[in-house]
mmCIF file of C-alpha atoms in Angstrom:
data_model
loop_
_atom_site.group_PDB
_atom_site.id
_atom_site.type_symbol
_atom_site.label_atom_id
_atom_site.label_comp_id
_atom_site.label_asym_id
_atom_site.label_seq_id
_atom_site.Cartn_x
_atom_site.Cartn_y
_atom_site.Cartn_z
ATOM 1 C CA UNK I 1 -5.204 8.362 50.978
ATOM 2 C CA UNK I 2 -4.351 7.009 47.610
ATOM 3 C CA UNK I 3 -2.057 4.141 47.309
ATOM 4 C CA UNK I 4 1.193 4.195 45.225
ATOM 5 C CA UNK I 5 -0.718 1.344 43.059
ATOM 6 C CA UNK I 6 -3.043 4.053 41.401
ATOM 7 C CA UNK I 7 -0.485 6.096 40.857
ATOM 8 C CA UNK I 8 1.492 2.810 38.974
ATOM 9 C CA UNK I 9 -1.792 1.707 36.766
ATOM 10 C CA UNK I 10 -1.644 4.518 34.350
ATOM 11 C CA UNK I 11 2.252 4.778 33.984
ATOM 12 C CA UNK I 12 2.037 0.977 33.375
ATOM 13 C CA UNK I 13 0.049 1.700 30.728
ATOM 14 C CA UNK I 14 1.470 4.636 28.605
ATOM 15 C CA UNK I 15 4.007 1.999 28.908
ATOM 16 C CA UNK I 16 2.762 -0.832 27.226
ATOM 17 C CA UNK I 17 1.239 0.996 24.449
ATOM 18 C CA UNK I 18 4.477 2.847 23.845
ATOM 19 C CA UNK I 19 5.503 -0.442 23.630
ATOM 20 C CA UNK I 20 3.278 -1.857 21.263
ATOM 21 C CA UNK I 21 4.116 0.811 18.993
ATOM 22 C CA UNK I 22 7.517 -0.016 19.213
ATOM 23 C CA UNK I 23 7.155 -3.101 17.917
ATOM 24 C CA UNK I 24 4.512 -2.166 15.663
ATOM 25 C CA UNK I 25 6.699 0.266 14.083
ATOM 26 C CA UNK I 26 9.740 -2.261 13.878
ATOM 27 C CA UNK I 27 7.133 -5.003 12.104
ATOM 28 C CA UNK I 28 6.196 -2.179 9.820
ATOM 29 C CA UNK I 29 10.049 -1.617 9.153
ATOM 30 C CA UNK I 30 11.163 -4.987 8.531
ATOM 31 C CA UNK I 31 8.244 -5.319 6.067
ATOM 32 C CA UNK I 32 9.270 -2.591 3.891
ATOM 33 C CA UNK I 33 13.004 -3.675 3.847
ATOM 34 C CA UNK I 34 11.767 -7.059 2.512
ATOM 35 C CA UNK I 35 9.574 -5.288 -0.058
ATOM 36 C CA UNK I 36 12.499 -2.823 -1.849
ATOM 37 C CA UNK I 37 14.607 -5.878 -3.012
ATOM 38 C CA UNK I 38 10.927 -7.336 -4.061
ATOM 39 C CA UNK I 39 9.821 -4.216 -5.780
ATOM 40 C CA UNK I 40 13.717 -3.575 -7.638
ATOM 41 C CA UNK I 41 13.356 -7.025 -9.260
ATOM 42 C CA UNK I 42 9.701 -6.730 -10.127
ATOM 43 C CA UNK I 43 10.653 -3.476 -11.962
ATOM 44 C CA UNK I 44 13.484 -5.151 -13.327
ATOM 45 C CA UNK I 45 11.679 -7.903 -14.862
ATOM 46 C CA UNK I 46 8.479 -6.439 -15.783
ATOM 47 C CA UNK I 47 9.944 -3.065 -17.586
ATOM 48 C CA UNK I 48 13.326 -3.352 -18.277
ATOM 49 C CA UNK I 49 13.312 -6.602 -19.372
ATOM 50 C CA UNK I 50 10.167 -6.017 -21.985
ATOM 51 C CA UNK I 51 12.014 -2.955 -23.264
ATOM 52 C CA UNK I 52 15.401 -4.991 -23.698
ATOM 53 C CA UNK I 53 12.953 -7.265 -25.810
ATOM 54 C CA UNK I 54 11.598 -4.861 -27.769
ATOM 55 C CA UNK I 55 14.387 -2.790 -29.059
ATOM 56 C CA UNK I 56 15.928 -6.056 -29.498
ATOM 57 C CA UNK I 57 12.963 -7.259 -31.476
ATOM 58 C CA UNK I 58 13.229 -3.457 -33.605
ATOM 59 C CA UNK I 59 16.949 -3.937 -33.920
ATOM 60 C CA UNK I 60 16.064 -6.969 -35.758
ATOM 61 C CA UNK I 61 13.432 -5.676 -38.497
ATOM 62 C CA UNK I 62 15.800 -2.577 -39.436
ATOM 63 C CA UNK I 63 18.793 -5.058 -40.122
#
């Protein structure tokens, strides 16, 4: 007759590796919620400010 401890070893783990996604999938989050703030000022800075310069810079050889 089995015991109730084979019956426990598989549930245990589904468990954990539900588990480990969890967390996986919570590092994954909190990684991309860093990198939007990272990515909005690298956009910022690497085309808007250029283009600010520039059609400053052209605002400047009309005058």
């Amino acid at each position: 007759m089995p015991t109730m401890r084979m019956y426990w070893r598989p549930v245990l783990w589904v468990l954990a590796v539900i588990g480990a996604l969890f967390v996986l999938g919570v590092v994954v989050f909190k990684l991309i919620a860093l990198l939007i703030p990272v990515a909005l000022i690298a956009a910022v800075v690497l085309i808007a400010v250029p283009y600010g310069v520039r059609k400053a810079r052209d605002e400047s050889k009309h005058s």
